[in-house]
């Protein structure tokens, strides 16, 4: 495995390895999943000014991770 150049590269490597190991279904694109994970972590600053509620952010992250780590999807 090549050395990551950025945090995004590291996350993408982890996603690729999870697909290889069978933890994430083979139909997922590692680059797209990395972008989605990055987008979900960007919800944090929206909690402070009450743009979204903390539970809403947690629900979004939980739903994405459940979808990501469900085999065969």
C-alpha positions as protocol buffer text, in pm:
chain_id: "A"
residue {
  index: 1
  type: UNK
  ca { x: 0 y: 0 z: 0 }
}
residue {
  index: 2
  type: UNK
  ca { x: 143 y: 340 z: -98 }
}
residue {
  index: 3
  type: UNK
  ca { x: 198 y: 605 z: 166 }
}
residue {
  index: 4
  type: UNK
  ca { x: -98 y: 849 z: 184 }
}
residue {
  index: 5
  type: UNK
  ca { x: -42 y: 1211 z: 77 }
}
residue {
  index: 6
  type: UNK
  ca { x: -335 y: 1354 z: 269 }
}
residue {
  index: 7
  type: UNK
  ca { x: -605 y: 1260 z: 516 }
}
residue {
  index: 8
  type: UNK
  ca { x: -840 y: 1201 z: 222 }
}
residue {
  index: 9
  type: UNK
  ca { x: -588 y: 965 z: 66 }
}
residue {
  index: 10
  type: UNK
  ca { x: -559 y: 775 z: 395 }
}
residue {
  index: 11
  type: UNK
  ca { x: -936 y: 742 z: 426 }
}
residue {
  index: 12
  type: UNK
  ca { x: -959 y: 623 z: 67 }
}
residue {
  index: 13
  type: UNK
  ca { x: -692 y: 359 z: 134 }
}
residue {
  index: 14
  type: UNK
  ca { x: -887 y: 240 z: 439 }
}
residue {
  index: 15
  type: UNK
  ca { x: -1209 y: 221 z: 235 }
}
residue {
  index: 16
  type: UNK
  ca { x: -1029 y: 29 z: -43 }
}
residue {
  index: 17
  type: UNK
  ca { x: -887 y: -215 z: 213 }
}
residue {
  index: 18
  type: UNK
  ca { x: -1230 y: -260 z: 373 }
}
residue {
  index: 19
  type: UNK
  ca { x: -1370 y: -348 z: 28 }
}
residue {
  index: 20
  type: UNK
  ca { x: -1084 y: -592 z: -32 }
}
residue {
  index: 21
  type: UNK
  ca { x: -1138 y: -750 z: 311 }
}
residue {
  index: 22
  type: UNK
  ca { x: -1514 y: -782 z: 253 }
}
residue {
  index: 23
  type: UNK
  ca { x: -1622 y: -534 z: 521 }
}
residue {
  index: 24
  type: UNK
  ca { x: -1770 y: -305 z: 255 }
}
residue {
  index: 25
  type: UNK
  ca { x: -1959 y: -441 z: -45 }
}
residue {
  index: 26
  type: UNK
  ca { x: -1776 y: -450 z: -379 }
}
residue {
  index: 27
  type: UNK
  ca { x: -2022 y: -214 z: -549 }
}
residue {
  index: 28
  type: UNK
  ca { x: -1889 y: 91 z: -364 }
}
residue {
  index: 29
  type: UNK
  ca { x: -1652 y: 340 z: -526 }
}
residue {
  index: 30
  type: UNK
  ca { x: -1371 y: 422 z: -279 }
}
residue {
  index: 31
  type: UNK
  ca { x: -1332 y: 782 z: -401 }
}
residue {
  index: 32
  type: UNK
  ca { x: -1705 y: 853 z: -374 }
}
residue {
  index: 33
  type: UNK
  ca { x: -1730 y: 694 z: -29 }
}
residue {
  index: 34
  type: UNK
  ca { x: -1431 y: 898 z: 87 }
}
residue {
  index: 35
  type: UNK
  ca { x: -1600 y: 1218 z: -36 }
}
residue {
  index: 36
  type: UNK
  ca { x: -1924 y: 1123 z: 141 }
}
residue {
  index: 37
  type: UNK
  ca { x: -1742 y: 1056 z: 468 }
}
residue {
  index: 38
  type: UNK
  ca { x: -1564 y: 1391 z: 439 }
}
residue {
  index: 39
  type: UNK
  ca { x: -1893 y: 1567 z: 369 }
}
residue {
  index: 40
  type: UNK
  ca { x: -2057 y: 1407 z: 671 }
}
residue {
  index: 41
  type: UNK
  ca { x: -1773 y: 1514 z: 901 }
}
residue {
  index: 42
  type: UNK
  ca { x: -1825 y: 1868 z: 772 }
}
residue {
  index: 43
  type: UNK
  ca { x: -2163 y: 1871 z: 951 }
}
residue {
  index: 44
  type: UNK
  ca { x: -1989 y: 1943 z: 1284 }
}
residue {
  index: 45
  type: UNK
  ca { x: -1954 y: 2322 z: 1237 }
}
residue {
  index: 46
  type: UNK
  ca { x: -2326 y: 2345 z: 1156 }
}
residue {
  index: 47
  type: UNK
  ca { x: -2420 y: 2221 z: 1503 }
}
residue {
  index: 48
  type: UNK
  ca { x: -2275 y: 2523 z: 1689 }
}
residue {
  index: 49
  type: UNK
  ca { x: -2495 y: 2788 z: 1523 }
}
residue {
  index: 50
  type: UNK
  ca { x: -2793 y: 2548 z: 1549 }
}
residue {
  index: 51
  type: UNK
  ca { x: -2824 y: 2502 z: 1174 }
}
residue {
  index: 52
  type: UNK
  ca { x: -2875 y: 2133 z: 1248 }
}
residue {
  index: 53
  type: UNK
  ca { x: -2930 y: 1950 z: 1573 }
}
residue {
  index: 54
  type: UNK
  ca { x: -2659 y: 1714 z: 1703 }
}
residue {
  index: 55
  type: UNK
  ca { x: -2896 y: 1418 z: 1675 }
}
residue {
  index: 56
  type: UNK
  ca { x: -2962 y: 1499 z: 1309 }
}
residue {
  index: 57
  type: UNK
  ca { x: -2589 y: 1495 z: 1235 }
}
residue {
  index: 58
  type: UNK
  ca { x: -2547 y: 1168 z: 1424 }
}
residue {
  index: 59
  type: UNK
  ca { x: -2840 y: 1013 z: 1237 }
}
residue {
  index: 60
  type: UNK
  ca { x: -2688 y: 1111 z: 901 }
}
residue {
  index: 61
  type: UNK
  ca { x: -2351 y: 962 z: 992 }
}
residue {
  index: 62
  type: UNK
  ca { x: -2509 y: 644 z: 1133 }
}
residue {
  index: 63
  type: UNK
  ca { x: -2724 y: 592 z: 823 }
}
residue {
  index: 64
  type: UNK
  ca { x: -2428 y: 635 z: 591 }
}
residue {
  index: 65
  type: UNK
  ca { x: -2205 y: 400 z: 790 }
}
residue {
  index: 66
  type: UNK
  ca { x: -2484 y: 141 z: 811 }
}
residue {
  index: 67
  type: UNK
  ca { x: -2528 y: 161 z: 434 }
}
residue {
  index: 68
  type: UNK
  ca { x: -2155 y: 151 z: 371 }
}
residue {
  index: 69
  type: UNK
  ca { x: -2086 y: -151 z: 590 }
}
residue {
  index: 70
  type: UNK
  ca { x: -2384 y: -357 z: 476 }
}
residue {
  index: 71
  type: UNK
  ca { x: -2247 y: -625 z: 246 }
}
residue {
  index: 72
  type: UNK
  ca { x: -2384 y: -669 z: -100 }
}
residue {
  index: 73
  type: UNK
  ca { x: -2507 y: -312 z: -143 }
}
